[in-house]
Each structure stands twice: as C-alpha cells, then as structure tokens.
C-alpha cells in the first residue's frame, strides 16, 4: 500500500510539473491577426490553364489578390443596419434576421412533368406503367421518391440555423477565415448566369453545415447539400432536408433492368435538373465521409457529379460553373478516436450531445482555427471539350510493373496507369462508358485542385517536424527555428498557410493542440525539450503530417527515386560522401520516378501540384515563378513523362542534384548545337518545362550528382521519410505474404495484415505504418499488380495468392523492389 501511495504521489507530481510547464513555458498571449511572412503569401486556387484557359482568364483579376482575409463568424454592430448599445448585445440575432434568403421552393409539378419521369409513367421507358403498372400508382411512387430526395427549405429554420451556427462557431473556434478575393471570384461566376456546383473535400461532418452557413452569410443564397444517407438517422435527414439537404434514394442504386431503379433514377435526374434551372448552388462532397475505409473518392459524389454532367450534355442547362472547395482545421473537431470501424449514423440527439460535449470540453486554450478555401470557378462545358483530347492509352499495374519486379524486363512502357478503386453505382452505370471516364477524371481533377488550394495548418507542420525530423526530441529554441524554416519553404512552393501571429505564440498554440501526443521536459538554462510520446499517438501525428505532403511531394518522389538508384551501389549505412561520388544518369532517374509513380496509389498522387521553384533568387521572385499555369499533376492534362521532368527540375532547383558534365559530352548550357528534329517540334500534351531535354534518347547523356552542401543530406533524408509510411506498409505487406492465411475474404485478409502491422509497430516503433487504410491500400495495390487474385463468393470477394507469386523467390523480389525506395 505504501508503494502504491508513493507511485501515485510521483505520478501526480509529474503531472503537476508537466502542467506547470505547459502553463508557464511560453508566457505569451496568442495573436491571430498579423500574417506570418505575409508579404510572401501566395494566392492559391487558380484553375488549370491547360484544361480551362478561358475560365483562367475571365474569372480572375490581379487586384483580388490584395483583398485579404475576413473572419466569417466575427459579426459586429457594423454588420447590421442598426446602431446602439442594445444592437451590440443582439447583433448576432439581428444579423441572422437580415440575411437574404431568396425564394427556393421546389417544383414537384415540374418534376412530375419532366420528360424522363413522363416516359416512365407512360410506359415508353423500361419499368413504366405500360409494363403492368397503373399510372396513378406510378405517380404516387414518384411523390414518395421525391419526398426521400428533398423538401422545400423553410426560411424560419434557415434563419434560426444561421443564428445558432454563429453562436456555436464563436464558442468552438477562434476564427473561420475566408479570402475575400476567392469569394469575389465566386460572386463573379454566379453573376454569369450559370448554376454553381461546389465540389468539396470532406474532412469533418461539420463541413456539411459550415459551408451552407458561410455561403449564406456571403449572399449566395441557400446551398443545397448532397448528404450521404448512411451518415444520418431518419430524423436528422428530415431536418436537413428542410435546411436544403438532398439525399439519394436507395432505389437509385438498383440494377439497370429494375423497374424501381429506373423510376428512382428518372426522378433524381429530374429533381437535379430543376435545381440547376432554378439557379440554386449545389454542394457535392468528392471524398468519403471521415472514418470510412477504402477508396478516397466518394462513389456517391461521383454519382451526383455524373448527373450534373448529364444535365449539361443533354442541354438542360447550357453550362455549369464548378468551384473546388476545401475546409482545413487545426484539429478536426469530430475526429473519432477509433478510426478503424465505420461510424454509426448520426442522430439528432447524438449530434446535440456531441455539440454540448464539445462546448464543455473545449476551453479557450484548445479552440482551433478554420480556413475555408474557394478555388477559381471553371466552366464544365469548357473542361469537357478540352479534357477529351488529353486521354491516352492506359495499362493495368500488372502489365506495367510485374515484368520489372520479376526481372523479366527493364523497359518501362510509355503509357499511363489504369487504377480504379471507387465502385460505380447505379446512376453512373446508366451513363456511357466514355461519360463514366469523364466523370472519374473530372473528380480527380477537381479533388486535386481542392487539395492544391488548401492551406497548410500549423499542426501539420509541427507533426511533420516531430515525426520525420526530430523523433527523439528537440529543444524548444531549435524548434522555433525549424518551424519558421518549414513554414517559409511551404510558402515558397506556392502553398498558403492557415495560421498567423507571432512565432512563439504559434508554437505554443500548436503544441497545446497536440498536448495528448507531445511531452515537455525542462532542461538546463530554462529551455524545454519537446518529445513526441511513443506509441499509437504517432499515428495521429502521421495523419496530421499528410496535410504538408502535397507541398513536398515532387521532391519526396524524386528523393526516393534517387534512393532507389543508390540502393544497389552504396550501402545504406555508408557515408554521404560516397553517395555524392556516384553519377546518376537522367534516363535512370526518369525510369525510377516512373516506377515509383506506378507503385504509389492514385489517391496519394492526386495531391501533387505542378509548380517550379527557382533557387538563388529573392523570395518574391521565387514566388512569382510558382505555378505559372495553374496546372495540376499527375492528371489527364499532364503525362507521367512530363511529371518526371517536373520532379527532376524540382530536385535541381532545390539544390539536391548538381549537373555533371562528362568528358566528351556537349555542355548543358550549349544551345547553339541543338538539333531540331521532327519529333521535337510538337508535343502531344502541349507541355513545356524548364528541362532542356525533350525525350529519353537525349536524356542519356545527362548526368547528375547528389549535392555535398552541408544542409543537403538532412534535407534529402527528410524528403525520403515523407513517403516512408505508405512504402513501409507496402514492404511489410510483401513480407506478410508467406505468413498470411490465404485464401481468405478481403475483409478477413485486411484484418490479418492490420494485426501484423500493429505487431511490427510494437517491435520496431514505427506506429505510423500501422494504419488500416494503408493495409487496404497495400492489398488493393497487390491485387492490381497480380500478386493477389480475387474470385467472387457468397461471403464476398475471396483473395488467394497468384501462381506467379506463390514462390518465396518472387515474394522476396517484390519486397526488395519496394524497399529500394525506403531510406532508413
């Protein structure tokens, strides 16, 4: 008993000492006004100049870059028509009453009279009344289905919702920042007369009610939100429909020859057409809800987007303006602690209790910041015309990589990878195969734009530093410099940051948000040692660090490709001087980059943004060179080969690679002796980069070395570690091939692999790899690669090892192929 009491006293004293460190270690008040490195802050969100050049020119003016930010939840007396001390006390309520809510009554009669619904009722379409159904009964079914989809929005509930949201957001968050220039672009697009379709990421369930509040407060009317019916209970669905929500009926996912499915799809299409004709803005989430395992792209989002594309193609509306949207948080308020199981549907009372719990548990020191990003709108009609010319030949991952993994071939095929992990639902199956591909490419294109315009939050920068650069701990004085360095590097790559304030205040605020995963210890001379807590909390830091990966993805892919070239020449434990001696040909670098691009899943690569970074220039000049065309990559408007050139340019410009001129070769700066051959006059993709080599044949004579500058080895290791979680998970999945119990169902084998990743994490300490989504991604990649075969069964898809990889030798070749890109 005495020992237990002594241990309790020691733990309480340690907790009290740690609490005092958190409270007295900084002694500065948080400010959220002054921009951090504000004069170098880039304006993000320009649309793709390759796919939509007219939209790129017409909906942007340089003056909107200087409009600055506003906090949507900051409502004062000046925001109302009234003045006085009583107005200052009730300004939020008066502001909600003054919000303009245009009449947006739905037209059930027009939906009933639409061509598609009338064809079903009259029997001219499969499943109509002509096939044995009474027209009056079909009309009742139409009304029932329409009631499942939508309801007329109630102005009183909308005003009450606006007032409640304003109070709730002010209690829970420090601010909700919105760039006034981005909002001006959206207003300009709305005035053009085409309906607005907002396509958004989905980081939190709060997005679905936050974005309608933001757009209503900015004068864009009632935003109709396409909700996932699986995420809401029936009572909550009824309330959300009265606030402007849309729900896809379950009958719409039935087979194409089902009469109920045909009727439901016709009603959904007619309802969407009437919504677009009325000019009401529509919000579609392109990502799966938080907590969902599997593919990142939402099948439901692609379904709604396919209906919009179909409405434009048949001429119901001449065009639609697509607006990429993203919401970023310092810390996602509803992030589940157990992210490995599907969340139950959110009910009305469950949501109310969650709100009360958030208001009680989140003190002022734990309040977070939100940034709402509205990228430049672009024309759907213009994208459809220009994007079809960019489609090229595609091959499966098995055709591209399996011969190279097994050593049967060394040449990488000059074609793109075909990878589709998102299931195609009923409404999409009704479209032509060409239109299905258009919807899929458009979803990737817009989601890429959403991520590219998202600001990097302070928690992402801090998690990246602690996980990949200072895993064993770092002094606070050094951490301040590292935080400033990584913030500046992020800004110089054309990505904005979502925080402001004095540097020491920012670090204090960020560490307080990561308090559950970071420990502080006092050391000599009054400094503090910041140490990430070992254990599963590292997975949380890994998920946060994914927000910074898009800014450095080009360099990270290039660094891992260089690591793959050096793997067979220099031992991993060898000194950096030996790595700098090795010559790296440009052709070999292209090949390694292509191999890594094919191996990494498409859900990760859509984060990449096309930009250039010139070294040796002033920050303002370097920033002016970023993103010259607003083009995103890799995507349909840019080939993998052009992306290889982009990666190589980035490695040279950031100083990691140095050109080496071999004896007898033409100097790289000698442009007078270049030959113009027929194949160099025009490029099918129309891309021009800074690289002075235009094909693989001329690239044979180019050689590079790793730079020997003092900062380069640490930066090289930092870039390699950014991609270590997925690559290590893939390598451990290859190791598990001879230990796993196959055949097994897909869900069963995912559980086996996940348990193996957790056990390995306990032994080696790399908890960032023990992620269920990484296990699913590895299994699906191996299935595409031909390592695993899938056969249907009543219990679900069954996986078994293919005959090619049944031998231990080929399994070791696969593991060796993956591990060559991993830097220890």
PDB file of N, CA and C in Angstrom, residues 380-415:
ATOM      1  N   UNK A 380     -17.721  23.828 -66.821  1.00  0.00           N
ATOM      2  CA  UNK A 380     -17.819  22.393 -67.075  1.00  0.00           C
ATOM      3  C   UNK A 380     -17.824  22.105 -68.569  1.00  0.00           C
ATOM      4  N   UNK A 381     -18.502  22.929 -69.343  1.00  0.00           N
ATOM      5  CA  UNK A 381     -18.540  22.730 -70.794  1.00  0.00           C
ATOM      6  C   UNK A 381     -17.150  22.862 -71.395  1.00  0.00           C
ATOM      7  N   UNK A 382     -16.393  23.846 -70.948  1.00  0.00           N
ATOM      8  CA  UNK A 382     -15.037  24.037 -71.470  1.00  0.00           C
ATOM      9  C   UNK A 382     -14.132  22.881 -71.085  1.00  0.00           C
ATOM     10  N   UNK A 383     -14.241  22.412 -69.845  1.00  0.00           N
ATOM     11  CA  UNK A 383     -13.421  21.280 -69.431  1.00  0.00           C
ATOM     12  C   UNK A 383     -13.759  20.031 -70.233  1.00  0.00           C
ATOM     13  N   UNK A 384     -15.049  19.783 -70.476  1.00  0.00           N
ATOM     14  CA  UNK A 384     -15.462  18.583 -71.221  1.00  0.00           C
ATOM     15  C   UNK A 384     -14.866  18.578 -72.621  1.00  0.00           C
ATOM     16  N   UNK A 385     -14.852  19.731 -73.272  1.00  0.00           N
ATOM     17  CA  UNK A 385     -14.325  19.798 -74.639  1.00  0.00           C
ATOM     18  C   UNK A 385     -12.817  19.586 -74.662  1.00  0.00           C
ATOM     19  N   UNK A 386     -12.108  20.226 -73.736  1.00  0.00           N
ATOM     20  CA  UNK A 386     -10.644  20.180 -73.763  1.00  0.00           C
ATOM     21  C   UNK A 386     -10.088  18.899 -73.152  1.00  0.00           C
ATOM     22  N   UNK A 387     -10.776  18.308 -72.174  1.00  0.00           N
ATOM     23  CA  UNK A 387     -10.217  17.156 -71.478  1.00  0.00           C
ATOM     24  C   UNK A 387     -10.231  15.897 -72.332  1.00  0.00           C
ATOM     25  N   UNK A 388     -11.196  15.774 -73.209  1.00  0.00           N
ATOM     26  CA  UNK A 388     -11.266  14.548 -74.016  1.00  0.00           C
ATOM     27  C   UNK A 388     -10.044  14.389 -74.916  1.00  0.00           C
ATOM     28  N   UNK A 389      -9.419  15.495 -75.320  1.00  0.00           N
ATOM     29  CA  UNK A 389      -8.242  15.404 -76.190  1.00  0.00           C
ATOM     30  C   UNK A 389      -7.001  14.958 -75.433  1.00  0.00           C
ATOM     31  N   UNK A 390      -7.061  14.937 -74.080  1.00  0.00           N
ATOM     32  CA  UNK A 390      -5.888  14.568 -73.283  1.00  0.00           C
ATOM     33  C   UNK A 390      -5.853  13.085 -72.927  1.00  0.00           C
ATOM     34  N   UNK A 391      -6.900  12.351 -73.258  1.00  0.00           N
ATOM     35  CA  UNK A 391      -6.925  10.949 -72.878  1.00  0.00           C
ATOM     36  C   UNK A 391      -6.002  10.151 -73.778  1.00  0.00           C
ATOM     37  N   UNK A 392      -5.194   9.300 -73.164  1.00  0.00           N
ATOM     38  CA  UNK A 392      -4.281   8.452 -73.918  1.00  0.00           C
ATOM     39  C   UNK A 392      -4.473   6.997 -73.542  1.00  0.00           C
ATOM     40  N   UNK A 393      -3.555   6.175 -74.014  1.00  0.00           N
ATOM     41  CA  UNK A 393      -3.636   4.741 -73.729  1.00  0.00           C
ATOM     42  C   UNK A 393      -3.271   4.473 -72.276  1.00  0.00           C
ATOM     43  N   UNK A 394      -3.877   3.439 -71.703  1.00  0.00           N
ATOM     44  CA  UNK A 394      -3.646   3.078 -70.310  1.00  0.00           C
ATOM     45  C   UNK A 394      -3.489   1.566 -70.199  1.00  0.00           C
ATOM     46  N   UNK A 395      -2.676   1.161 -69.222  1.00  0.00           N
ATOM     47  CA  UNK A 395      -2.457  -0.252 -68.944  1.00  0.00           C
ATOM     48  C   UNK A 395      -2.628  -0.502 -67.455  1.00  0.00           C
ATOM     49  N   UNK A 396      -2.900  -1.757 -67.119  1.00  0.00           N
ATOM     50  CA  UNK A 396      -3.052  -2.124 -65.717  1.00  0.00           C
ATOM     51  C   UNK A 396      -1.693  -2.136 -65.040  1.00  0.00           C
ATOM     52  N   UNK A 397      -1.710  -2.116 -63.723  1.00  0.00           N
ATOM     53  CA  UNK A 397      -0.468  -2.151 -62.961  1.00  0.00           C
ATOM     54  C   UNK A 397       0.261  -3.470 -63.171  1.00  0.00           C
ATOM     55  N   UNK A 398      -0.480  -4.545 -63.382  1.00  0.00           N
ATOM     56  CA  UNK A 398       0.158  -5.834 -63.649  1.00  0.00           C
ATOM     57  C   UNK A 398       0.944  -5.799 -64.950  1.00  0.00           C
ATOM     58  N   UNK A 399       0.419  -5.164 -65.975  1.00  0.00           N
ATOM     59  CA  UNK A 399       1.137  -5.058 -67.238  1.00  0.00           C
ATOM     60  C   UNK A 399       2.341  -4.128 -67.135  1.00  0.00           C
ATOM     61  N   UNK A 400       2.249  -3.098 -66.297  1.00  0.00           N
ATOM     62  CA  UNK A 400       3.316  -2.110 -66.219  1.00  0.00           C
ATOM     63  C   UNK A 400       4.476  -2.562 -65.333  1.00  0.00           C
ATOM     64  N   UNK A 401       4.171  -3.110 -64.164  1.00  0.00           N
ATOM     65  CA  UNK A 401       5.221  -3.330 -63.161  1.00  0.00           C
ATOM     66  C   UNK A 401       5.626  -4.784 -62.962  1.00  0.00           C
ATOM     67  N   UNK A 402       4.722  -5.743 -63.184  1.00  0.00           N
ATOM     68  CA  UNK A 402       5.069  -7.117 -62.822  1.00  0.00           C
ATOM     69  C   UNK A 402       6.302  -7.648 -63.554  1.00  0.00           C
ATOM     70  N   UNK A 403       6.445  -7.434 -64.861  1.00  0.00           N
ATOM     71  CA  UNK A 403       7.686  -7.918 -65.504  1.00  0.00           C
ATOM     72  C   UNK A 403       8.947  -7.271 -64.947  1.00  0.00           C
ATOM     73  N   UNK A 404       8.856  -6.008 -64.523  1.00  0.00           N
ATOM     74  CA  UNK A 404      10.035  -5.330 -63.981  1.00  0.00           C
ATOM     75  C   UNK A 404      10.341  -5.842 -62.583  1.00  0.00           C
ATOM     76  N   UNK A 405       9.321  -6.087 -61.785  1.00  0.00           N
ATOM     77  CA  UNK A 405       9.529  -6.610 -60.433  1.00  0.00           C
ATOM     78  C   UNK A 405      10.202  -7.975 -60.486  1.00  0.00           C
ATOM     79  N   UNK A 406       9.779  -8.816 -61.422  1.00  0.00           N
ATOM     80  CA  UNK A 406      10.331 -10.170 -61.535  1.00  0.00           C
ATOM     81  C   UNK A 406      11.644 -10.224 -62.303  1.00  0.00           C
ATOM     82  N   UNK A 407      12.115  -9.092 -62.797  1.00  0.00           N
ATOM     83  CA  UNK A 407      13.375  -9.066 -63.542  1.00  0.00           C
ATOM     84  C   UNK A 407      13.279  -9.568 -64.956  1.00  0.00           C
ATOM     85  N   UNK A 408      12.063  -9.673 -65.490  1.00  0.00           N
ATOM     86  CA  UNK A 408      11.892 -10.150 -66.863  1.00  0.00           C
ATOM     87  C   UNK A 408      12.036  -9.047 -67.898  1.00  0.00           C
ATOM     88  N   UNK A 409      12.002  -7.794 -67.454  1.00  0.00           N
ATOM     89  CA  UNK A 409      12.057  -6.656 -68.369  1.00  0.00           C
ATOM     90  C   UNK A 409      12.619  -5.473 -67.604  1.00  0.00           C
ATOM     91  N   UNK A 410      13.277  -4.577 -68.319  1.00  0.00           N
ATOM     92  CA  UNK A 410      13.819  -3.368 -67.700  1.00  0.00           C
ATOM     93  C   UNK A 410      13.188  -2.099 -68.264  1.00  0.00           C
ATOM     94  N   UNK A 411      12.508  -2.195 -69.403  1.00  0.00           N
ATOM     95  CA  UNK A 411      11.932  -1.022 -70.048  1.00  0.00           C
ATOM     96  C   UNK A 411      10.543  -0.746 -69.479  1.00  0.00           C
ATOM     97  N   UNK A 412      10.309   0.504 -69.058  1.00  0.00           N
ATOM     98  CA  UNK A 412       9.012   0.910 -68.538  1.00  0.00           C
ATOM     99  C   UNK A 412       8.129   1.337 -69.705  1.00  0.00           C
ATOM    100  N   UNK A 413       6.950   0.751 -69.890  1.00  0.00           N
ATOM    101  CA  UNK A 413       6.079   1.139 -71.013  1.00  0.00           C
ATOM    102  C   UNK A 413       5.700   2.614 -70.951  1.00  0.00           C
ATOM    103  N   UNK A 414       5.655   3.228 -72.120  1.00  0.00           N
ATOM    104  CA  UNK A 414       5.308   4.648 -72.219  1.00  0.00           C
ATOM    105  C   UNK A 414       3.791   4.795 -72.275  1.00  0.00           C
ATOM    106  N   UNK A 415       3.140   4.558 -71.146  1.00  0.00           N
ATOM    107  CA  UNK A 415       1.689   4.663 -71.067  1.00  0.00           C
ATOM    108  C   UNK A 415       1.306   4.978 -69.632  1.00  0.00           C
TER     109      UNK A 415
END
